Amino acid sequence: MAQTSSDTLYGTGFELTPSALSPDSRLAPGAGLIVDVSDPESRLSVDLRDRPGLLDPEEGLLGASVSARIGKRVLDLVVGTIAVILLAPVFVAAAVLIRIGSPGPILYVQDRVGKDGKVFSFLKFRTMKVGADAQRDELADVNECEGPIFKIRHDPRITPAGRLLRKLSVDELPQLLHVLRGQMSLVGPRPPLPDEVATYGPWERQRLLVKPGITCIWQVSGRSDLDFDTWVSLDVDYIRNWCLRTDIEILAKTIPAVISGRGAY
């Protein structure tokens, strides 16, 4: 993890500094808690098992062996590279469609929160009119999602080309570049916005303990048709029960989920 003064676990008020973390430390879901996985004794004072329902630092993806983590990274690199090569014509077609459909940039860049609360510049194909972010407050009354998520099924800010790209999830393809760079994984909790994370409690902050992903369990189980609490529960279950086979199964289910378009808006 990068140890800079700008790395902040949002919603905790805890700022990471070079002296705060050792190479074997991991952020726990509670505000400002650190779990040192190299020393069993140091875990006693912040043992997550003392807080019912929260993840144990040794279970699932959090406690995965080095070989299992390497396997996940190799899967990301191999599948990600093949996908970029095979989908190159789709990238070009999407860029042309966006350029013809409405004025503005082809890519949309947005701050998102990744593993351990680190913010990164998140790429998507632009699907909305330029200036759409400034209109969000005006549409707050018609938000169709509970919790910190903002979604409207028939969002007036979306361009005709953008609606097609969203329906087929083509707008998400630039995130393959984040996978190749190591900022994201193919499978993992979706990266949230900073203002969403600011509302998180200890339960929701567990989503930030692993790399965010392009797809995850809830995305093949209804996507935006699911409520936020269900999203979080499915993400936590994914982290808790992770194995490499899980990633392969989710990737296999992602293709028919994308084709069906269920919950995509």
PDB file of C-alpha atoms in Angstrom:
ATOM      1  CA  MET A   1       0.000   0.000   0.000  1.00  0.00           C
ATOM      2  CA  ALA A   2       1.261   3.452  -0.775  1.00  0.00           C
ATOM      3  CA  GLN A   3       2.047   5.239   2.457  1.00  0.00           C
ATOM      4  CA  THR A   4       1.499   8.910   1.804  1.00  0.00           C
ATOM      5  CA  SER A   5      -0.250  11.642   3.689  1.00  0.00           C
ATOM      6  CA  SER A   6      -2.957  11.709   1.029  1.00  0.00           C
ATOM      7  CA  ASP A   7      -4.007   8.097   1.704  1.00  0.00           C
ATOM      8  CA  THR A   8      -7.038   8.383   3.968  1.00  0.00           C
ATOM      9  CA  LEU A   9      -9.560   5.780   4.986  1.00  0.00           C
ATOM     10  CA  TYR A  10     -12.688   7.833   4.342  1.00  0.00           C
ATOM     11  CA  GLY A  11     -15.247   8.070   7.105  1.00  0.00           C
ATOM     12  CA  THR A  12     -12.781   7.137   9.859  1.00  0.00           C
ATOM     13  CA  GLY A  13     -10.783  10.317  10.258  1.00  0.00           C
ATOM     14  CA  PHE A  14      -7.680   8.124  10.266  1.00  0.00           C
ATOM     15  CA  GLU A  15      -4.800   9.327   8.118  1.00  0.00           C
ATOM     16  CA  LEU A  16      -2.074   6.935   6.996  1.00  0.00           C
ATOM     17  CA  THR A  17       1.492   7.996   7.533  1.00  0.00           C
ATOM     18  CA  PRO A  18       4.792   6.151   6.962  1.00  0.00           C
ATOM     19  CA  SER A  19       5.119   5.564  10.714  1.00  0.00           C
ATOM     20  CA  ALA A  20       1.578   4.328  11.128  1.00  0.00           C
ATOM     21  CA  LEU A  21       1.828   1.126   9.110  1.00  0.00           C
ATOM     22  CA  SER A  22       4.315  -1.689   8.870  1.00  0.00           C
ATOM     23  CA  PRO A  23       4.634  -3.775   5.680  1.00  0.00           C
ATOM     24  CA  ASP A  24       2.647  -6.517   7.430  1.00  0.00           C
ATOM     25  CA  SER A  25      -0.171  -4.287   8.639  1.00  0.00           C
ATOM     26  CA  ARG A  26      -3.734  -4.288   7.409  1.00  0.00           C
ATOM     27  CA  LEU A  27      -6.537  -1.851   8.111  1.00  0.00           C
ATOM     28  CA  ALA A  28      -9.401  -3.292  10.102  1.00  0.00           C
ATOM     29  CA  PRO A  29     -12.994  -2.125   9.531  1.00  0.00           C
ATOM     30  CA  GLY A  30     -13.184  -0.212  12.809  1.00  0.00           C
ATOM     31  CA  ALA A  31     -12.105   3.417  12.765  1.00  0.00           C
ATOM     32  CA  GLY A  32      -8.331   3.756  13.010  1.00  0.00           C
ATOM     33  CA  LEU A  33      -7.702   0.093  13.840  1.00  0.00           C
ATOM     34  CA  ILE A  34      -4.699  -1.730  12.441  1.00  0.00           C
ATOM     35  CA  VAL A  35      -4.205  -5.486  12.347  1.00  0.00           C
ATOM     36  CA  ASP A  36      -0.587  -6.630  12.218  1.00  0.00           C
ATOM     37  CA  VAL A  37      -0.837  -9.995  10.504  1.00  0.00           C
ATOM     38  CA  SER A  38       2.821 -10.793  11.089  1.00  0.00           C
ATOM     39  CA  ASP A  39       2.473 -10.915  14.868  1.00  0.00           C
ATOM     40  CA  PRO A  40      -0.435 -12.923  16.372  1.00  0.00           C
ATOM     41  CA  GLU A  41      -0.048 -11.192  19.739  1.00  0.00           C
ATOM     42  CA  SER A  42      -0.563  -7.737  18.250  1.00  0.00           C
ATOM     43  CA  ARG A  43      -3.992  -8.761  17.004  1.00  0.00           C
ATOM     44  CA  LEU A  44      -5.391  -9.385  20.465  1.00  0.00           C
ATOM     45  CA  SER A  45      -6.291  -5.774  21.203  1.00  0.00           C
ATOM     46  CA  VAL A  46      -8.150  -5.268  17.912  1.00  0.00           C
ATOM     47  CA  ASP A  47      -9.362  -8.785  17.184  1.00  0.00           C
ATOM     48  CA  LEU A  48     -12.310  -8.412  14.813  1.00  0.00           C
ATOM     49  CA  ARG A  49     -13.867 -11.522  16.300  1.00  0.00           C
ATOM     50  CA  ASP A  50     -14.773  -9.365  19.296  1.00  0.00           C
ATOM     51  CA  ARG A  51     -17.219  -7.536  17.009  1.00  0.00           C
ATOM     52  CA  PRO A  52     -19.915  -9.972  15.823  1.00  0.00           C
ATOM     53  CA  GLY A  53     -20.519 -10.020  12.080  1.00  0.00           C
ATOM     54  CA  LEU A  54     -17.299  -8.292  11.045  1.00  0.00           C
ATOM     55  CA  LEU A  55     -14.647 -10.095   9.073  1.00  0.00           C
ATOM     56  CA  ASP A  56     -11.847 -11.927  10.796  1.00  0.00           C
ATOM     57  CA  PRO A  57      -8.453 -10.804   9.440  1.00  0.00           C
ATOM     58  CA  GLU A  58      -7.478 -14.418   8.775  1.00  0.00           C
ATOM     59  CA  GLU A  59     -10.531 -15.538   6.798  1.00  0.00           C
ATOM     60  CA  GLY A  60     -11.216 -15.627   3.090  1.00  0.00           C
ATOM     61  CA  LEU A  61      -9.411 -13.149   0.880  1.00  0.00           C
ATOM     62  CA  LEU A  62      -7.992 -11.238   3.863  1.00  0.00           C
ATOM     63  CA  GLY A  63      -6.069 -14.294   5.066  1.00  0.00           C
ATOM     64  CA  ALA A  64      -5.329 -15.848   1.680  1.00  0.00           C
ATOM     65  CA  SER A  65      -1.916 -17.437   1.211  1.00  0.00           C
ATOM     66  CA  VAL A  66       0.751 -15.814  -0.925  1.00  0.00           C
ATOM     67  CA  SER A  67       0.239 -18.434  -3.618  1.00  0.00           C
ATOM     68  CA  ALA A  68      -3.524 -17.811  -3.678  1.00  0.00           C
ATOM     69  CA  ARG A  69      -2.987 -14.046  -3.999  1.00  0.00           C
ATOM     70  CA  ILE A  70      -0.506 -14.620  -6.818  1.00  0.00           C
ATOM     71  CA  GLY A  71      -3.075 -16.854  -8.509  1.00  0.00           C
ATOM     72  CA  LYS A  72      -5.677 -14.074  -8.321  1.00  0.00           C
ATOM     73  CA  ARG A  73      -3.228 -11.572  -9.782  1.00  0.00           C
ATOM     74  CA  VAL A  74      -2.205 -13.942 -12.585  1.00  0.00           C
ATOM     75  CA  LEU A  75      -5.888 -14.470 -13.421  1.00  0.00           C
ATOM     76  CA  ASP A  76      -6.337 -10.687 -13.560  1.00  0.00           C
ATOM     77  CA  LEU A  77      -3.355 -10.202 -15.853  1.00  0.00           C
ATOM     78  CA  VAL A  78      -4.083 -13.098 -18.222  1.00  0.00           C
ATOM     79  CA  VAL A  79      -7.828 -12.532 -18.594  1.00  0.00           C
ATOM     80  CA  GLY A  80      -7.433  -8.740 -18.546  1.00  0.00           C
ATOM     81  CA  THR A  81      -4.812  -8.774 -21.312  1.00  0.00           C
ATOM     82  CA  ILE A  82      -6.834 -11.155 -23.493  1.00  0.00           C
ATOM     83  CA  ALA A  83      -9.970  -9.058 -22.949  1.00  0.00           C
ATOM     84  CA  VAL A  84      -8.235  -5.816 -23.968  1.00  0.00           C
ATOM     85  CA  ILE A  85      -6.904  -7.433 -27.154  1.00  0.00           C
ATOM     86  CA  LEU A  86     -10.172  -9.118 -28.155  1.00  0.00           C
ATOM     87  CA  LEU A  87     -12.329  -6.129 -27.256  1.00  0.00           C
ATOM     88  CA  ALA A  88     -10.142  -3.531 -28.996  1.00  0.00           C
ATOM     89  CA  PRO A  89     -12.706  -3.124 -31.824  1.00  0.00           C
ATOM     90  CA  VAL A  90     -15.413  -2.531 -29.199  1.00  0.00           C
ATOM     91  CA  PHE A  91     -13.264   0.182 -27.603  1.00  0.00           C
ATOM     92  CA  VAL A  92     -12.945   1.897 -30.985  1.00  0.00           C
ATOM     93  CA  ALA A  93     -16.654   1.555 -31.805  1.00  0.00           C
ATOM     94  CA  ALA A  94     -17.636   2.960 -28.393  1.00  0.00           C
ATOM     95  CA  ALA A  95     -15.286   5.926 -28.823  1.00  0.00           C
ATOM     96  CA  VAL A  96     -16.763   6.714 -32.258  1.00  0.00           C
ATOM     97  CA  LEU A  97     -20.323   6.367 -30.965  1.00  0.00           C
ATOM     98  CA  ILE A  98     -19.657   8.742 -28.064  1.00  0.00           C
ATOM     99  CA  ARG A  99     -17.917  11.296 -30.279  1.00  0.00           C
ATOM    100  CA  ILE A 100     -20.778  11.307 -32.801  1.00  0.00           C
ATOM    101  CA  GLY A 101     -23.536  11.214 -30.190  1.00  0.00           C
ATOM    102  CA  SER A 102     -22.730  14.269 -28.079  1.00  0.00           C
ATOM    103  CA  PRO A 103     -20.026  16.915 -27.614  1.00  0.00           C
ATOM    104  CA  GLY A 104     -17.442  16.273 -24.951  1.00  0.00           C
ATOM    105  CA  PRO A 105     -14.626  13.880 -24.036  1.00  0.00           C
ATOM    106  CA  ILE A 106     -14.769  10.160 -24.807  1.00  0.00           C
ATOM    107  CA  LEU A 107     -13.635   9.116 -21.349  1.00  0.00           C
ATOM    108  CA  TYR A 108     -15.143  10.165 -18.037  1.00  0.00           C
ATOM    109  CA  VAL A 109     -12.665  10.443 -15.159  1.00  0.00           C
ATOM    110  CA  GLN A 110     -13.914  10.325 -11.581  1.00  0.00           C
ATOM    111  CA  ASP A 111     -12.394   9.921  -8.120  1.00  0.00           C
ATOM    112  CA  ARG A 112     -13.148   6.524  -6.612  1.00  0.00           C
ATOM    113  CA  VAL A 113     -11.997   4.877  -3.389  1.00  0.00           C
ATOM    114  CA  GLY A 114      -9.939   1.710  -3.663  1.00  0.00           C
ATOM    115  CA  LYS A 115      -8.232  -0.731  -1.330  1.00  0.00           C
ATOM    116  CA  ASP A 116      -7.498   0.650   2.144  1.00  0.00           C
ATOM    117  CA  GLY A 117      -9.231   3.931   1.295  1.00  0.00           C
ATOM    118  CA  LYS A 118      -6.781   5.049  -1.364  1.00  0.00           C
ATOM    119  CA  VAL A 119      -8.379   7.349  -3.955  1.00  0.00           C
ATOM    120  CA  PHE A 120      -7.599   6.800  -7.631  1.00  0.00           C
ATOM    121  CA  SER A 121      -8.732   8.297 -10.943  1.00  0.00           C
ATOM    122  CA  PHE A 122     -11.395   5.947 -12.264  1.00  0.00           C
ATOM    123  CA  LEU A 123     -12.050   5.623 -16.007  1.00  0.00           C
ATOM    124  CA  LYS A 124     -15.310   4.938 -17.821  1.00  0.00           C
ATOM    125  CA  PHE A 125     -16.603   5.664 -21.275  1.00  0.00           C
ATOM    126  CA  ARG A 126     -18.674   8.844 -20.972  1.00  0.00           C
ATOM    127  CA  THR A 127     -22.396   8.049 -21.025  1.00  0.00           C
ATOM    128  CA  MET A 128     -23.805  11.375 -19.791  1.00  0.00           C
ATOM    129  CA  LYS A 129     -23.963  14.915 -21.063  1.00  0.00           C
ATOM    130  CA  VAL A 130     -21.112  17.215 -20.085  1.00  0.00           C
ATOM    131  CA  GLY A 131     -21.929  18.868 -16.757  1.00  0.00           C
ATOM    132  CA  ALA A 132     -24.106  15.997 -15.545  1.00  0.00           C
ATOM    133  CA  ASP A 133     -22.433  15.953 -12.113  1.00  0.00           C
ATOM    134  CA  ALA A 134     -23.627  19.498 -11.440  1.00  0.00           C
ATOM    135  CA  GLN A 135     -27.222  18.366 -11.973  1.00  0.00           C
ATOM    136  CA  ARG A 136     -27.135  15.574  -9.418  1.00  0.00           C
ATOM    137  CA  ASP A 137     -28.503  17.686  -6.556  1.00  0.00           C
ATOM    138  CA  GLU A 138     -31.425  18.774  -8.724  1.00  0.00           C
ATOM    139  CA  LEU A 139     -32.385  15.108  -9.219  1.00  0.00           C
ATOM    140  CA  ALA A 140     -31.975  14.003  -5.614  1.00  0.00           C
ATOM    141  CA  ASP A 141     -35.737  13.707  -5.117  1.00  0.00           C
ATOM    142  CA  VAL A 142     -36.053  11.081  -7.850  1.00  0.00           C
ATOM    143  CA  ASN A 143     -33.171   8.867  -6.710  1.00  0.00           C
ATOM    144  CA  GLU A 144     -34.362   5.239  -6.903  1.00  0.00           C
ATOM    145  CA  CYS A 145     -31.757   3.710  -4.568  1.00  0.00           C
ATOM    146  CA  GLU A 146     -31.637   3.654  -0.785  1.00  0.00           C
ATOM    147  CA  GLY A 147     -28.471   4.398   1.152  1.00  0.00           C
ATOM    148  CA  PRO A 148     -25.583   6.431  -0.325  1.00  0.00           C
ATOM    149  CA  ILE A 149     -26.056   5.164  -3.895  1.00  0.00           C
ATOM    150  CA  PHE A 150     -27.523   7.500  -6.519  1.00  0.00           C
ATOM    151  CA  LYS A 151     -29.294   5.772  -9.434  1.00  0.00           C
ATOM    152  CA  ILE A 152     -32.205   6.702 -11.682  1.00  0.00           C
ATOM    153  CA  ARG A 153     -33.569   4.139 -14.107  1.00  0.00           C
ATOM    154  CA  HIS A 154     -34.439   6.771 -16.735  1.00  0.00           C
ATOM    155  CA  ASP A 155     -31.775   9.334 -15.906  1.00  0.00           C
ATOM    156  CA  PRO A 156     -32.315  12.383 -18.171  1.00  0.00           C
ATOM    157  CA  ARG A 157     -28.596  13.132 -18.138  1.00  0.00           C
ATOM    158  CA  ILE A 158     -27.713   9.958 -20.067  1.00  0.00           C
ATOM    159  CA  THR A 159     -27.144  10.348 -23.797  1.00  0.00           C
ATOM    160  CA  PRO A 160     -28.774   7.947 -26.310  1.00  0.00           C
ATOM    161  CA  ALA A 161     -25.377   6.406 -27.024  1.00  0.00           C
ATOM    162  CA  GLY A 162     -24.660   6.240 -23.309  1.00  0.00           C
ATOM    163  CA  ARG A 163     -27.864   4.310 -22.650  1.00  0.00           C
ATOM    164  CA  LEU A 164     -26.770   1.633 -25.113  1.00  0.00           C
ATOM    165  CA  LEU A 165     -23.264   1.491 -23.647  1.00  0.00           C
ATOM    166  CA  ARG A 166     -24.671   1.100 -20.141  1.00  0.00           C
ATOM    167  CA  LYS A 167     -27.136  -1.574 -21.192  1.00  0.00           C
ATOM    168  CA  LEU A 168     -24.280  -3.683 -22.541  1.00  0.00           C
ATOM    169  CA  SER A 169     -21.824  -2.594 -19.781  1.00  0.00           C
ATOM    170  CA  VAL A 170     -19.432  -1.380 -22.485  1.00  0.00           C
ATOM    171  CA  ASP A 171     -18.930   1.816 -20.487  1.00  0.00           C
ATOM    172  CA  GLU A 172     -17.035  -0.227 -17.878  1.00  0.00           C
ATOM    173  CA  LEU A 173     -14.417  -1.624 -20.298  1.00  0.00           C
ATOM    174  CA  PRO A 174     -11.732   1.060 -19.665  1.00  0.00           C
ATOM    175  CA  GLN A 175     -11.496  -0.333 -16.129  1.00  0.00           C
ATOM    176  CA  LEU A 176      -9.568  -3.258 -17.594  1.00  0.00           C
ATOM    177  CA  LEU A 177      -6.647  -0.811 -17.680  1.00  0.00           C
ATOM    178  CA  HIS A 178      -6.955  -0.394 -13.905  1.00  0.00           C
ATOM    179  CA  VAL A 179      -6.814  -4.183 -13.555  1.00  0.00           C
ATOM    180  CA  LEU A 180      -3.612  -4.386 -15.577  1.00  0.00           C
ATOM    181  CA  ARG A 181      -2.115  -1.564 -13.486  1.00  0.00           C
ATOM    182  CA  GLY A 182      -2.985  -3.358 -10.244  1.00  0.00           C
ATOM    183  CA  GLN A 183      -5.439  -0.731  -8.965  1.00  0.00           C
ATOM    184  CA  MET A 184      -8.387  -3.061  -9.396  1.00  0.00           C
ATOM    185  CA  SER A 185      -9.116  -6.753  -9.775  1.00  0.00           C
ATOM    186  CA  LEU A 186     -11.443  -8.414 -12.251  1.00  0.00           C
ATOM    187  CA  VAL A 187     -13.595  -9.545  -9.321  1.00  0.00           C
ATOM    188  CA  GLY A 188     -14.183  -7.565  -6.146  1.00  0.00           C
ATOM    189  CA  PRO A 189     -16.486  -4.953  -4.562  1.00  0.00           C
ATOM    190  CA  ARG A 190     -17.245  -2.061  -6.893  1.00  0.00           C
ATOM    191  CA  PRO A 191     -15.180   1.069  -6.082  1.00  0.00           C
ATOM    192  CA  PRO A 192     -17.385   3.665  -4.338  1.00  0.00           C
ATOM    193  CA  LEU A 193     -17.352   7.446  -4.536  1.00  0.00           C
ATOM    194  CA  PRO A 194     -15.624   9.389  -1.724  1.00  0.00           C
ATOM    195  CA  ASP A 195     -18.904  10.984  -0.603  1.00  0.00           C
ATOM    196  CA  GLU A 196     -20.486   7.520  -0.396  1.00  0.00           C
ATOM    197  CA  VAL A 197     -17.622   6.212   1.735  1.00  0.00           C
ATOM    198  CA  ALA A 198     -17.959   9.213   4.055  1.00  0.00           C
ATOM    199  CA  THR A 199     -21.318   7.746   5.153  1.00  0.00           C
ATOM    200  CA  TYR A 200     -19.959   4.244   5.794  1.00  0.00           C
ATOM    201  CA  GLY A 201     -19.933   2.623   9.210  1.00  0.00           C
ATOM    202  CA  PRO A 202     -17.642  -0.264  10.277  1.00  0.00           C
ATOM    203  CA  TRP A 203     -19.757  -2.840   8.406  1.00  0.00           C
ATOM    204  CA  GLU A 204     -19.676  -1.002   5.075  1.00  0.00           C
ATOM    205  CA  ARG A 205     -15.980  -0.066   5.392  1.00  0.00           C
ATOM    206  CA  GLN A 206     -15.094  -3.752   5.115  1.00  0.00           C
ATOM    207  CA  ARG A 207     -15.600  -3.367   1.361  1.00  0.00           C
ATOM    208  CA  LEU A 208     -12.388  -1.298   1.311  1.00  0.00           C
ATOM    209  CA  LEU A 209     -10.203  -4.077   2.722  1.00  0.00           C
ATOM    210  CA  VAL A 210      -9.613  -5.614  -0.723  1.00  0.00           C
ATOM    211  CA  LYS A 211      -9.028  -4.349  -4.234  1.00  0.00           C
ATOM    212  CA  PRO A 212     -12.204  -3.160  -5.954  1.00  0.00           C
ATOM    213  CA  GLY A 213     -13.380  -5.121  -8.961  1.00  0.00           C
ATOM    214  CA  ILE A 214     -15.098  -4.759 -12.308  1.00  0.00           C
ATOM    215  CA  THR A 215     -17.612  -7.446 -11.383  1.00  0.00           C
ATOM    216  CA  CYS A 216     -18.715  -9.193  -8.193  1.00  0.00           C
ATOM    217  CA  ILE A 217     -21.467 -11.394  -6.802  1.00  0.00           C
ATOM    218  CA  TRP A 218     -24.148  -8.688  -6.666  1.00  0.00           C
ATOM    219  CA  GLN A 219     -23.471  -7.719 -10.268  1.00  0.00           C
ATOM    220  CA  VAL A 220     -24.441 -11.189 -11.416  1.00  0.00           C
ATOM    221  CA  SER A 221     -27.394 -11.260  -9.009  1.00  0.00           C
ATOM    222  CA  GLY A 222     -29.473  -8.278 -10.082  1.00  0.00           C
ATOM    223  CA  ARG A 223     -27.039  -5.330 -10.183  1.00  0.00           C
ATOM    224  CA  SER A 224     -28.861  -2.035  -9.602  1.00  0.00           C
ATOM    225  CA  ASP A 225     -32.117  -3.870  -8.852  1.00  0.00           C
ATOM    226  CA  LEU A 226     -30.619  -4.820  -5.473  1.00  0.00           C
ATOM    227  CA  ASP A 227     -30.626  -2.468  -2.489  1.00  0.00           C
ATOM    228  CA  PHE A 228     -27.422  -1.124  -0.976  1.00  0.00           C
ATOM    229  CA  ASP A 229     -27.550  -3.286   2.161  1.00  0.00           C
ATOM    230  CA  THR A 230     -27.731  -6.372  -0.041  1.00  0.00           C
ATOM    231  CA  TRP A 231     -24.762  -5.129  -2.072  1.00  0.00           C
ATOM    232  CA  VAL A 232     -22.664  -4.794   1.075  1.00  0.00           C
ATOM    233  CA  SER A 233     -23.735  -8.168   2.460  1.00  0.00           C
ATOM    234  CA  LEU A 234     -22.842  -9.893  -0.815  1.00  0.00           C
ATOM    235  CA  ASP A 235     -19.472  -8.103  -0.942  1.00  0.00           C
ATOM    236  CA  VAL A 236     -18.649  -9.148   2.631  1.00  0.00           C
ATOM    237  CA  ASP A 237     -19.705 -12.724   1.851  1.00  0.00           C
ATOM    238  CA  TYR A 238     -17.414 -12.668  -1.186  1.00  0.00           C
ATOM    239  CA  ILE A 239     -14.427 -11.542   0.913  1.00  0.00           C
ATOM    240  CA  ARG A 240     -15.232 -14.035   3.677  1.00  0.00           C
ATOM    241  CA  ASN A 241     -15.647 -17.074   1.411  1.00  0.00           C
ATOM    242  CA  TRP A 242     -13.166 -16.197  -1.322  1.00  0.00           C
ATOM    243  CA  CYS A 243     -11.179 -18.743  -3.255  1.00  0.00           C
ATOM    244  CA  LEU A 244      -9.798 -18.570  -6.782  1.00  0.00           C
ATOM    245  CA  ARG A 245     -12.609 -20.800  -8.020  1.00  0.00           C
ATOM    246  CA  THR A 246     -15.082 -18.159  -6.834  1.00  0.00           C
ATOM    247  CA  ASP A 247     -13.508 -15.551  -9.128  1.00  0.00           C
ATOM    248  CA  ILE A 248     -13.631 -17.925 -12.091  1.00  0.00           C
ATOM    249  CA  GLU A 249     -17.295 -18.755 -11.433  1.00  0.00           C
ATOM    250  CA  ILE A 250     -18.257 -15.075 -11.120  1.00  0.00           C
ATOM    251  CA  LEU A 251     -16.428 -14.206 -14.338  1.00  0.00           C
ATOM    252  CA  ALA A 252     -18.280 -17.013 -16.122  1.00  0.00           C
ATOM    253  CA  LYS A 253     -21.623 -15.708 -14.818  1.00  0.00           C
ATOM    254  CA  THR A 254     -20.787 -12.115 -15.763  1.00  0.00           C
ATOM    255  CA  ILE A 255     -21.102 -12.718 -19.500  1.00  0.00           C
ATOM    256  CA  PRO A 256     -24.744 -13.909 -19.451  1.00  0.00           C
ATOM    257  CA  ALA A 257     -25.551 -11.213 -16.865  1.00  0.00           C
ATOM    258  CA  VAL A 258     -24.223  -8.536 -19.227  1.00  0.00           C
ATOM    259  CA  ILE A 259     -26.085 -10.003 -22.187  1.00  0.00           C
ATOM    260  CA  SER A 260     -29.380 -10.062 -20.244  1.00  0.00           C
ATOM    261  CA  GLY A 261     -28.930  -6.409 -19.233  1.00  0.00           C
ATOM    262  CA  ARG A 262     -30.875  -7.023 -16.024  1.00  0.00           C
ATOM    263  CA  GLY A 263     -30.444  -4.175 -13.533  1.00  0.00           C
ATOM    264  CA  ALA A 264     -28.199  -2.183 -15.890  1.00  0.00           C
ATOM    265  CA  TYR A 265     -29.082   1.534 -15.936  1.00  0.00           C
TER     266      TYR A 265
END
